[in-house]
PDB file of C-alpha atoms in Angstrom:
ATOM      1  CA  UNK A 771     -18.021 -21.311 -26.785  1.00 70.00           C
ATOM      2  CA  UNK A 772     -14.307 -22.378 -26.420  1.00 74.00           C
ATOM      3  CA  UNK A 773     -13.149 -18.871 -26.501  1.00 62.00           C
ATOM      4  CA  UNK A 774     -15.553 -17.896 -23.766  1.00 59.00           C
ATOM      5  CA  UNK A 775     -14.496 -20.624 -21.493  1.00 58.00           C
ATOM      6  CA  UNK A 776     -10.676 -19.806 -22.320  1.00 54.00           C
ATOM      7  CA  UNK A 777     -11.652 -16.295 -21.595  1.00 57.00           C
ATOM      8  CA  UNK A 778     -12.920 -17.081 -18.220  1.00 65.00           C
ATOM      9  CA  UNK A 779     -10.226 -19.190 -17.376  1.00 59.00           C
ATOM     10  CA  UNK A 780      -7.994 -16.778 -17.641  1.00 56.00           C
ATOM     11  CA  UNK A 781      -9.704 -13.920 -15.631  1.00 53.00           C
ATOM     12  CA  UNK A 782      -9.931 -16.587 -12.323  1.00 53.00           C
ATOM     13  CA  UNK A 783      -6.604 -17.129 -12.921  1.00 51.00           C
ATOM     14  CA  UNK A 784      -5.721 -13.744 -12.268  1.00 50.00           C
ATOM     15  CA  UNK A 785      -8.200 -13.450  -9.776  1.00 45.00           C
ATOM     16  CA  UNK A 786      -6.590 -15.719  -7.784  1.00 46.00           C
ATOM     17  CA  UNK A 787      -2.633 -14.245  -8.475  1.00 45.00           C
ATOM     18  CA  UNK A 788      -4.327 -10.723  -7.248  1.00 43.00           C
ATOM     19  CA  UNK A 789      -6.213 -12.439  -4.527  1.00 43.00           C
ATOM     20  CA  UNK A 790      -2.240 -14.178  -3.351  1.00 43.00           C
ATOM     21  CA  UNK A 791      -0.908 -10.094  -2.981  1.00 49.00           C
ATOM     22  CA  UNK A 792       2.150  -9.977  -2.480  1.00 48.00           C
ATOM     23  CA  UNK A 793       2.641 -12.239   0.246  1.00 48.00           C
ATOM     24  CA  UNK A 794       4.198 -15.999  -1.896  1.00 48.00           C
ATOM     25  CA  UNK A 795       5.632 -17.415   1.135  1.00 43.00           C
ATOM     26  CA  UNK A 796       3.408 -16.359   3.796  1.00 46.00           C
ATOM     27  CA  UNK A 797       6.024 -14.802   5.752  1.00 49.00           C
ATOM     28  CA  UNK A 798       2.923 -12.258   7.032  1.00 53.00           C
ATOM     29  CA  UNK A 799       0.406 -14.696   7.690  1.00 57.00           C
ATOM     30  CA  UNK A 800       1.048 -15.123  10.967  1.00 59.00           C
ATOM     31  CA  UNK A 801       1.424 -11.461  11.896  1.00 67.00           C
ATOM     32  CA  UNK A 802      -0.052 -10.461  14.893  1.00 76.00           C
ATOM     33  CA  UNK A 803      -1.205  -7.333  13.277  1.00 79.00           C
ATOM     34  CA  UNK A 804      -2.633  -8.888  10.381  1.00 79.00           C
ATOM     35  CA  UNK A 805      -6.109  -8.236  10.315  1.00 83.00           C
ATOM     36  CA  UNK A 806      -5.511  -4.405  11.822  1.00 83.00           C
ATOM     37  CA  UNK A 807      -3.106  -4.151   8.266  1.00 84.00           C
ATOM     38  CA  UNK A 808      -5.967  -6.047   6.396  1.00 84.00           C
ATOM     39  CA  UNK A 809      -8.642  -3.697   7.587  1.00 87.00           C
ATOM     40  CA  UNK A 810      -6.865  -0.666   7.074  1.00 89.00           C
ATOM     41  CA  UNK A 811      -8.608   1.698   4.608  1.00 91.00           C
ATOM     42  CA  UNK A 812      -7.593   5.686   3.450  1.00 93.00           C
ATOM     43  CA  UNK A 813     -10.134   7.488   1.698  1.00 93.00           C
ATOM     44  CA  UNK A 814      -9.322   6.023  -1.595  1.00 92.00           C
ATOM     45  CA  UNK A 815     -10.343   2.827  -0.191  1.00 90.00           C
ATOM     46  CA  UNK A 816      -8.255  -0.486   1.304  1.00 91.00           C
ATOM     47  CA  UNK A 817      -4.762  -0.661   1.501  1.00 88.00           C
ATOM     48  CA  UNK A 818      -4.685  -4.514   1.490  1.00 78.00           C
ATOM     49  CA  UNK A 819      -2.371  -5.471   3.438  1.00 68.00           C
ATOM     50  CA  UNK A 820       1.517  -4.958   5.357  1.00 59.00           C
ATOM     51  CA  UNK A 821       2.912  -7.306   2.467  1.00 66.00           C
ATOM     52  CA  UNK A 822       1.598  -5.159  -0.546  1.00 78.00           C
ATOM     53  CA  UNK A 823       2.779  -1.328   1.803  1.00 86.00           C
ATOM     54  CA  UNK A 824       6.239  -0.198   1.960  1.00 88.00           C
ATOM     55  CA  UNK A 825       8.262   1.354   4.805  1.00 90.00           C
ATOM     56  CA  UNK A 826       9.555   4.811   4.490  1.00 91.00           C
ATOM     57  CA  UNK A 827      12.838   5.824   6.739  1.00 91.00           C
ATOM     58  CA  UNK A 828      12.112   9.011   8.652  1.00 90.00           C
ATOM     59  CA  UNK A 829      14.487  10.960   6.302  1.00 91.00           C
ATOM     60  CA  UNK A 830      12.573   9.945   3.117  1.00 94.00           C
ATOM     61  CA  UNK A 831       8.600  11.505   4.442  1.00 95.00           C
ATOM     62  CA  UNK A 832       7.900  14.895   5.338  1.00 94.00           C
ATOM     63  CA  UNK A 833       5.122  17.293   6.332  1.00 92.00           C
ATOM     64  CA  UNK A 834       4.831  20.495   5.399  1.00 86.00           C
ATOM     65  CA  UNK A 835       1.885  22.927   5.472  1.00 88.00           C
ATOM     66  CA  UNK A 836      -0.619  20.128   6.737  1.00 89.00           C
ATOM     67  CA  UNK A 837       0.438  17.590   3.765  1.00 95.00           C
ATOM     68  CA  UNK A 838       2.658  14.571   3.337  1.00 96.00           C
ATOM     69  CA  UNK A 839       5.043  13.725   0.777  1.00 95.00           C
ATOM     70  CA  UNK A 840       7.576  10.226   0.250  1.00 96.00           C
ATOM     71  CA  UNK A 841      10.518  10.118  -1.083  1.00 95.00           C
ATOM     72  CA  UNK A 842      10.511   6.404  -3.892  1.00 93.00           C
ATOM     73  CA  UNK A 843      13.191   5.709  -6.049  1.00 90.00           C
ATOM     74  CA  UNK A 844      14.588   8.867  -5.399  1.00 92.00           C
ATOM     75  CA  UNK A 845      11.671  10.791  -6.148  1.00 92.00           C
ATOM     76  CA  UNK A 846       9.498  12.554  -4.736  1.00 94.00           C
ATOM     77  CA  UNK A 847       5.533  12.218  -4.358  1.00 94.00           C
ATOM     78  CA  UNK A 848       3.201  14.353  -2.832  1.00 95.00           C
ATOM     79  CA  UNK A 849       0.365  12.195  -1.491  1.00 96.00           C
ATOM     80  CA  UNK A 850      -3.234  13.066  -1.801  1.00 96.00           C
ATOM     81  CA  UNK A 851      -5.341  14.023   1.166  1.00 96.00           C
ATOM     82  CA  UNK A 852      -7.564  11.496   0.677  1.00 96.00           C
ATOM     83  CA  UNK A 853      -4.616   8.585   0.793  1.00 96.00           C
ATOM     84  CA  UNK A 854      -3.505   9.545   4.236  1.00 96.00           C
ATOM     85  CA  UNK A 855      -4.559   6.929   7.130  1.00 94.00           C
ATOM     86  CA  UNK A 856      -6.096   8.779   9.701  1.00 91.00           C
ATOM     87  CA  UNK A 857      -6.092   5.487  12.289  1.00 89.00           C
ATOM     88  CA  UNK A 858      -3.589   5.538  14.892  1.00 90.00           C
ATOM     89  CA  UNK A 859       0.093   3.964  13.793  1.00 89.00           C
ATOM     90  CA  UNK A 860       0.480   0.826  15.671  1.00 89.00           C
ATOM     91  CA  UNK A 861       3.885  -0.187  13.668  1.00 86.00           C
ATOM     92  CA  UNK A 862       5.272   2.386  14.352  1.00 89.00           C
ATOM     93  CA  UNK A 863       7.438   3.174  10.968  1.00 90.00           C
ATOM     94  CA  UNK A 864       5.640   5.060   7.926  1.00 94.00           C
ATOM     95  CA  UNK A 865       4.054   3.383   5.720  1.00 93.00           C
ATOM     96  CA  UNK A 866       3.357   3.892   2.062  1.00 95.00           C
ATOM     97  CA  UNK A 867       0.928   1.676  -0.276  1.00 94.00           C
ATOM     98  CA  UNK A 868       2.323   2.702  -4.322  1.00 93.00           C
ATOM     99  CA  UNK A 869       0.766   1.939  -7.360  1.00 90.00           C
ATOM    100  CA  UNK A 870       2.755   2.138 -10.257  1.00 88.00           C
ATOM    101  CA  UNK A 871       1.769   3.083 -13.564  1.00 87.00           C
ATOM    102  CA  UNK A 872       2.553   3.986 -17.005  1.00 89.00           C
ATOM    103  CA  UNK A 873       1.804   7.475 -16.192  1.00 88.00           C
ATOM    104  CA  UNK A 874       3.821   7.418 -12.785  1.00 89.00           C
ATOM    105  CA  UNK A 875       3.104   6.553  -9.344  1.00 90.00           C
ATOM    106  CA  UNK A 876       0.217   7.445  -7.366  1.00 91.00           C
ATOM    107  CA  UNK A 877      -0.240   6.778  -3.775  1.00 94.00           C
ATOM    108  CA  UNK A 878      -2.932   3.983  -2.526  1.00 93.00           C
ATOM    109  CA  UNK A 879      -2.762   4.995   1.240  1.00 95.00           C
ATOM    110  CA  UNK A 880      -0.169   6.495   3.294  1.00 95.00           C
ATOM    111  CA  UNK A 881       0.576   6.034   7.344  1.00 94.00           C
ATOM    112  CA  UNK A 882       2.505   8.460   9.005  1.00 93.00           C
ATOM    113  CA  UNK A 883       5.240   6.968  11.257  1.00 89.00           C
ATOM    114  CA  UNK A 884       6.617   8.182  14.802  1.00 77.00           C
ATOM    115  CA  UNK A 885       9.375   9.705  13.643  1.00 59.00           C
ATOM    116  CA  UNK A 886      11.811   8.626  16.325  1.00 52.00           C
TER     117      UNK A 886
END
């Protein structure tokens, strides 16, 4: 019975630390684009949020033959169809939503920028 309560505990726990992003000091709280970041979605589902996405300088995305690829860490990634955000841009800059792994990174949802 201890054990189970323990157990739970510890999954709200990190519930709630997942639930927090990665937005501590609630510098993005106050965004006006908030909820349009919130809300946005690629096919492989939501991208959470502008404080869990990345920007990508125009030198480190490219197109070529009708798909994307980022440049992270120095590497890069070619993003799935499925990740792209097909929802107008209204930041501006590319975006890019990673999730790391022990196997690599994959790509949550990516935004193509302006390019200008």
């Amino acid at each position: 019975m201890i054990v189970s309560l323990v157990l739970i505990t510890l999954v709200l726990v990190a519930a709630m630390r997942i639930a927090q992003a990665r937005d501590p000091d609630g510098r993005y709280a106050n965004s006006p684009l908030k909820e349009w970041f919130d809300g946005l979605r690629s096919g492989k589902g939501p991208c959470c949020s502008d404080a869990d996405g990345t920007a990508v300088s125009d030198v480190d995305w490219e197109s070529k033959d009708g798909h994307y690829r980022v440049r992270l860490d120095g590497a890069w990634i070619d993003v799935p169809d499925e990740a792209v955000v097909t929802e107008p841009n209204r930041v501006g800059r590319a975006m890019v939503w990673p999730i790391p792994s022990y196997m690599g990174v994959t790509i949550r949802c990516f935004m193509p920028g302006s390019m200008t």
